[in-house]
Short mmCIF file of C-alpha atoms in Angstrom, two decimals:
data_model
loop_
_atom_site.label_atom_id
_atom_site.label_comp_id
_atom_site.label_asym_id
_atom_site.label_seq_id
_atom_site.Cartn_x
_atom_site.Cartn_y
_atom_site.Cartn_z
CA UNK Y 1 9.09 146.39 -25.15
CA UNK Y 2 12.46 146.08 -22.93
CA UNK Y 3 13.32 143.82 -20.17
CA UNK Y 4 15.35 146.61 -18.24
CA UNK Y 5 17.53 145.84 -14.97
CA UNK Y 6 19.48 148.16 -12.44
CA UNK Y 7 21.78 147.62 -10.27
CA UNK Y 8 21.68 147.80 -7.01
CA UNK Y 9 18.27 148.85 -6.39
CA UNK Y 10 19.00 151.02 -3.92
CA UNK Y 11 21.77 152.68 -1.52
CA UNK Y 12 23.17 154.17 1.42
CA UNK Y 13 26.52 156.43 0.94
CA UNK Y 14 28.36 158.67 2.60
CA UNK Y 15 29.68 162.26 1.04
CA UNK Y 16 32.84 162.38 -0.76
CA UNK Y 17 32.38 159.12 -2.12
CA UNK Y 18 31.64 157.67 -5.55
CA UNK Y 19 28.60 155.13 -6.31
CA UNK Y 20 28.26 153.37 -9.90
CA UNK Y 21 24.77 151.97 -11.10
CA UNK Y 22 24.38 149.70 -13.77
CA UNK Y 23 22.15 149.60 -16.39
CA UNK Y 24 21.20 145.82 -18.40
CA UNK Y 25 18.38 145.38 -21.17
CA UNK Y 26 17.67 141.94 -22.51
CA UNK Y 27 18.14 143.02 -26.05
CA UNK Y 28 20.00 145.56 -28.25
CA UNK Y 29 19.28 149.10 -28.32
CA UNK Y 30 20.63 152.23 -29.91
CA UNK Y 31 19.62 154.82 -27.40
CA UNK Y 32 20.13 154.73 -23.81
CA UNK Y 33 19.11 157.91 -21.81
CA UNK Y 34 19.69 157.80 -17.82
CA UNK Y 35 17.95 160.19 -15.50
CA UNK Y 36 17.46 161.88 -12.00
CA UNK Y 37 14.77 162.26 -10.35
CA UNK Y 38 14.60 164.10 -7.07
CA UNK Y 39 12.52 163.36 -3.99
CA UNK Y 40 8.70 164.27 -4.70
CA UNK Y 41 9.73 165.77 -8.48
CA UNK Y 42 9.55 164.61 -11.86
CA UNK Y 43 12.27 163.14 -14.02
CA UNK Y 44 15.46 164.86 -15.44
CA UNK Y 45 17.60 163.94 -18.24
CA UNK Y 46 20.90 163.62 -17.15
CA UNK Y 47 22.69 162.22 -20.86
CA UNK Y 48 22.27 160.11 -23.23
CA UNK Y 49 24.35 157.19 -23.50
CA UNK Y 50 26.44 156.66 -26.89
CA UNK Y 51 27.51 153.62 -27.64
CA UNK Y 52 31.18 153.69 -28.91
CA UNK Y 53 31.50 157.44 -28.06
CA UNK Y 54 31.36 160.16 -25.20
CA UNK Y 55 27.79 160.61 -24.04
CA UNK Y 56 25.62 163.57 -24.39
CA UNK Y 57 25.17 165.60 -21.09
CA UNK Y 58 21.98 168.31 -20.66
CA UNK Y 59 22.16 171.24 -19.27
CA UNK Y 60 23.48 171.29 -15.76
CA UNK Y 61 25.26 167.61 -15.96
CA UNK Y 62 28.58 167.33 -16.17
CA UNK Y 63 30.99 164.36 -17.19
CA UNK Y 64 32.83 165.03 -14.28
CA UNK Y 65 30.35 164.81 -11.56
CA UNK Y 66 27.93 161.88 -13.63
CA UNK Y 67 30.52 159.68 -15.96
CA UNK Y 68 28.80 157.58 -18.07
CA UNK Y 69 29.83 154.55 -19.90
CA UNK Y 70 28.44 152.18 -22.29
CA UNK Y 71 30.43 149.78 -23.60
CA UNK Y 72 28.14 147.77 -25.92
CA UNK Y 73 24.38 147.99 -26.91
CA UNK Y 74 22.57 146.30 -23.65
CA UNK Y 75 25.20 147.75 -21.23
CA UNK Y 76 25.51 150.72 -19.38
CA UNK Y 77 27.18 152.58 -16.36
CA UNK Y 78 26.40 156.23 -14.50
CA UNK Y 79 28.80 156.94 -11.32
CA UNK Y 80 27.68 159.80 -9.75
CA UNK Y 81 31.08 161.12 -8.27
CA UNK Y 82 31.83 162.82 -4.87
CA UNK Y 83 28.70 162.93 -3.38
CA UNK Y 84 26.78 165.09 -1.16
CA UNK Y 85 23.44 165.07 -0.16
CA UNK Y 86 21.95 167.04 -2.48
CA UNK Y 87 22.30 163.93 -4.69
CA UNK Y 88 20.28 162.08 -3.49
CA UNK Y 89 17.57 160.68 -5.57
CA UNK Y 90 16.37 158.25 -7.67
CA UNK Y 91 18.57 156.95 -11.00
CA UNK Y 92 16.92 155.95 -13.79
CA UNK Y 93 18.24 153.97 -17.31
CA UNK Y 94 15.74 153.96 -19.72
CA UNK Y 95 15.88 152.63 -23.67
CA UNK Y 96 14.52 152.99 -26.95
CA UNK Y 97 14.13 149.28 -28.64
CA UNK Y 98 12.97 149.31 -31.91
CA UNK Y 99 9.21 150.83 -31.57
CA UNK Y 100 9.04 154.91 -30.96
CA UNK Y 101 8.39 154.51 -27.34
CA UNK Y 102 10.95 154.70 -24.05
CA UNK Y 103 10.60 152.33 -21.22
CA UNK Y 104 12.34 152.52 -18.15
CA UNK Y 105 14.34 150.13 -16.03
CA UNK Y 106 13.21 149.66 -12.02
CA UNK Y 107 15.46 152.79 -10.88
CA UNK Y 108 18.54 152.96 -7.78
CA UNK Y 109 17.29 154.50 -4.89
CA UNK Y 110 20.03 156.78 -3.33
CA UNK Y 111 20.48 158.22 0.10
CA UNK Y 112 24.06 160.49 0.47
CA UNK Y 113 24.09 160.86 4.24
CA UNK O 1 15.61 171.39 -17.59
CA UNK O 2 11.92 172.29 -19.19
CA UNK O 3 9.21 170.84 -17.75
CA UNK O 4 5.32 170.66 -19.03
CA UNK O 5 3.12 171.95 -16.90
CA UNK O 6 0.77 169.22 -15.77
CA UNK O 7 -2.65 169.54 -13.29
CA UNK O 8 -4.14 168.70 -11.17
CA UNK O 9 -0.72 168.15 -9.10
CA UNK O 10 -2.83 165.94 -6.79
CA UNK O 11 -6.04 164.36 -6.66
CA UNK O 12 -7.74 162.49 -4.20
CA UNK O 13 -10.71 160.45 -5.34
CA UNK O 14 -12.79 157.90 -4.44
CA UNK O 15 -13.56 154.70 -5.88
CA UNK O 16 -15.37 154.19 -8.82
CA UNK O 17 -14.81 158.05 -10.08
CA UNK O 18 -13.88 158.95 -13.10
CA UNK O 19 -10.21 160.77 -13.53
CA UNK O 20 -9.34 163.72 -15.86
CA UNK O 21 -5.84 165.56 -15.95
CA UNK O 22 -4.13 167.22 -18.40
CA UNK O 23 -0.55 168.71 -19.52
CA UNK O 24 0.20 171.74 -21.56
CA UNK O 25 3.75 172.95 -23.07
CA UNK O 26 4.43 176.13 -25.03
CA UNK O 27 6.48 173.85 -27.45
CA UNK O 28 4.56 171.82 -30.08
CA UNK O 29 5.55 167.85 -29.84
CA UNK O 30 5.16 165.30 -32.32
CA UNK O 31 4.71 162.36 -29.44
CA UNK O 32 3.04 162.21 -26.25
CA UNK O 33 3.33 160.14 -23.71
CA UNK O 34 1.67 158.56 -20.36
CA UNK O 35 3.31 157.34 -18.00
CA UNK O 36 2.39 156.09 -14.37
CA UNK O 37 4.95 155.74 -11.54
CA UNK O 38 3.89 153.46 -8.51
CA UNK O 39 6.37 154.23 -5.46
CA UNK O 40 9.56 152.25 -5.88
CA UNK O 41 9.45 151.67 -9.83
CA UNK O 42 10.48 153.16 -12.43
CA UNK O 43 7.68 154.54 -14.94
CA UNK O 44 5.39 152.18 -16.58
CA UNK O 45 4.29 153.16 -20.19
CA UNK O 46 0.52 153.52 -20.58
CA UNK O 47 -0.45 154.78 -23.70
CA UNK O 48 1.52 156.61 -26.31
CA UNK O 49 0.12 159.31 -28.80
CA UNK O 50 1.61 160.29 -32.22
CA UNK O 51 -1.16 162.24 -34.17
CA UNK O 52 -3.02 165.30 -33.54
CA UNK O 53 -6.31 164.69 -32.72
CA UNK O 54 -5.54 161.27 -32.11
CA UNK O 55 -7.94 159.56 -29.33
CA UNK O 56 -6.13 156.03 -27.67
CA UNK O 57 -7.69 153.90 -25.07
CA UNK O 58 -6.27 151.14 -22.87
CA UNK O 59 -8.84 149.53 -21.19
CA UNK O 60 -10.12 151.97 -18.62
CA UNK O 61 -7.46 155.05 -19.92
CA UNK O 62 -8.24 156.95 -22.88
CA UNK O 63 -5.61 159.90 -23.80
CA UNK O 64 -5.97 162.45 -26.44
CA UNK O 65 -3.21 164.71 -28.38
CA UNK O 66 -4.04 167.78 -28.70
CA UNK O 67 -5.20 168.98 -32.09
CA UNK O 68 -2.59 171.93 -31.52
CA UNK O 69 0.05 169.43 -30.53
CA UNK O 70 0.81 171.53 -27.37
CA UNK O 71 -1.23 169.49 -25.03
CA UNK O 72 -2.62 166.47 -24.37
CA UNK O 73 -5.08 164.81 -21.39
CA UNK O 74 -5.48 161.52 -20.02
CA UNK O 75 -8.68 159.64 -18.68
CA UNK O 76 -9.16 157.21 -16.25
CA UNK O 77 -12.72 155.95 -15.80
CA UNK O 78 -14.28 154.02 -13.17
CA UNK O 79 -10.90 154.14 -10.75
CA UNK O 80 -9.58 151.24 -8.61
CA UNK O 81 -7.36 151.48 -5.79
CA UNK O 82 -4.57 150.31 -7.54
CA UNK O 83 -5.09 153.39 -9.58
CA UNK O 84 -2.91 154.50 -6.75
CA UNK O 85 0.66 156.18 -8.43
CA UNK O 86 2.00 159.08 -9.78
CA UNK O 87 1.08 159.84 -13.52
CA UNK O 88 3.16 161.52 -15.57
CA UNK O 89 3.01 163.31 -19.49
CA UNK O 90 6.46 163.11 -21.30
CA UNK O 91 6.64 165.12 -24.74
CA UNK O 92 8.94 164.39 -27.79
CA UNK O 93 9.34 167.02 -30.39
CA UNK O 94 10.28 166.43 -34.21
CA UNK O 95 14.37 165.09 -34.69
CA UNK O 96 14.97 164.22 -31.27
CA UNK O 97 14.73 161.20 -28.97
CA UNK O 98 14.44 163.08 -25.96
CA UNK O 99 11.60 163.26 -23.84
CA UNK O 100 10.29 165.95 -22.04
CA UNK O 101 8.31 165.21 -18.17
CA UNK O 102 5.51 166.24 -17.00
CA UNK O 103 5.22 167.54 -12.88
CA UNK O 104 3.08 164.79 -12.60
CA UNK O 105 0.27 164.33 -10.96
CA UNK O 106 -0.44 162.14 -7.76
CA UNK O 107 -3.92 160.34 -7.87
CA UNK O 108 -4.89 158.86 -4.23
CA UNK O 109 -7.95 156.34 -4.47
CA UNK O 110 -10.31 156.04 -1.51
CA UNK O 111 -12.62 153.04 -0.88
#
């Protein structure tokens, strides 16, 4: 398994403005996904993180509105960009170490007032 | 994005009863996953699946893949309260990492 950590765990913004999360595992890992999910639903894929490259964005996710960085193989960022309140939700990193299964990290709780 | 369908969306149980739910996809997947969600946190792996057919227990959970590899069900025998959560099925097909959720279902334990 994956230690996984986010930061921060949760907050409170107002529209227009930008919030970045951050995503740390304890070890290296080639894939890093990071998804949304909305209040009462299930999760979304937003992209996958590439180390070295541009990520991969899913249908309906753009790099504009959800940049994504990931600057080495236990690092990651998603900024979720001029927000409104349909954005809020919870943001979740989550990894593939080296057995087949995905574990996520504790999620970022956020509230767009 | 595609979802699995997943049932019961909620169930509300009491102690010491057994647990059955279940997802279905119209795509076939080569993994399948369990997941449970406890408010707060971020999903907790519970059992993962990889053969059709295949039957996997963790201590009181038992999941099964589905011998057509289109669904798969998930067990939960003699519940506790701190059965308490959300669960949800993820799928992965063949040549990609992805994962595909489940709509989850919400299990309430009474005493």
């Amino acid at each position: 398994s994956a230690v996984i950590s986010q930061k921060p765990s949760r907050d409170i913004c107002q529209r227009g403005t930008s919030l970045t999360i951050q995503c740390q595992v304890d070890s290296q890992v080639t894939m890093m996904f990071w998804y949304r999910q909305q209040p009462g639903q299930s999760l979304t894929l937003i992209a996958t993180a590439n180390q070295g490259s541009e990520a991969t964005y899913e249908s309906g996710f753009v790099i504009d509105k959800f940049p994504i960085s990931r600057p080495n193989l236990t690092f990651s960022t998603l900024t979720v960009s001029n927000m409104s309140p349909e954005d809020s939700s919870i943001y979740l990193c989550s990894v593939y170490p080296a057995s087949r299964e995905q574990f996520f990290g504790p999620g970022t709780r956020l509230t767009v007032l | 994005g595609q979802q699995l369908n997943q049932s019961p969306q909620s169930m509300f149980i009491q102690e010491g009863e057994d647990v059955s739910m279940n997802c279905t996809s119209s795509s076939i997947f080569n993994t399948w996953l369990w997941y449970k969600q406890d408010p707060g946190e971020g999903p907790v792996l519970l059992i993962a699946l990889y053969k059709a057919g295949e039957l996997t227990s963790n201590g009181r959970l038992t999941a099964q893949f589905g011998i057509t590899r289109k669904d798969s069900f998930l067990n939960i025998s003699a519940s506790i309260p701190s059965d308490v959560g959300i669960y949800f099925c993820a799928g992965q097909s063949y040549n990609t990492d992805k994962l595909i959720f489940g709509t989850g279902t919400r299990l309430q334990v009474f005493p």
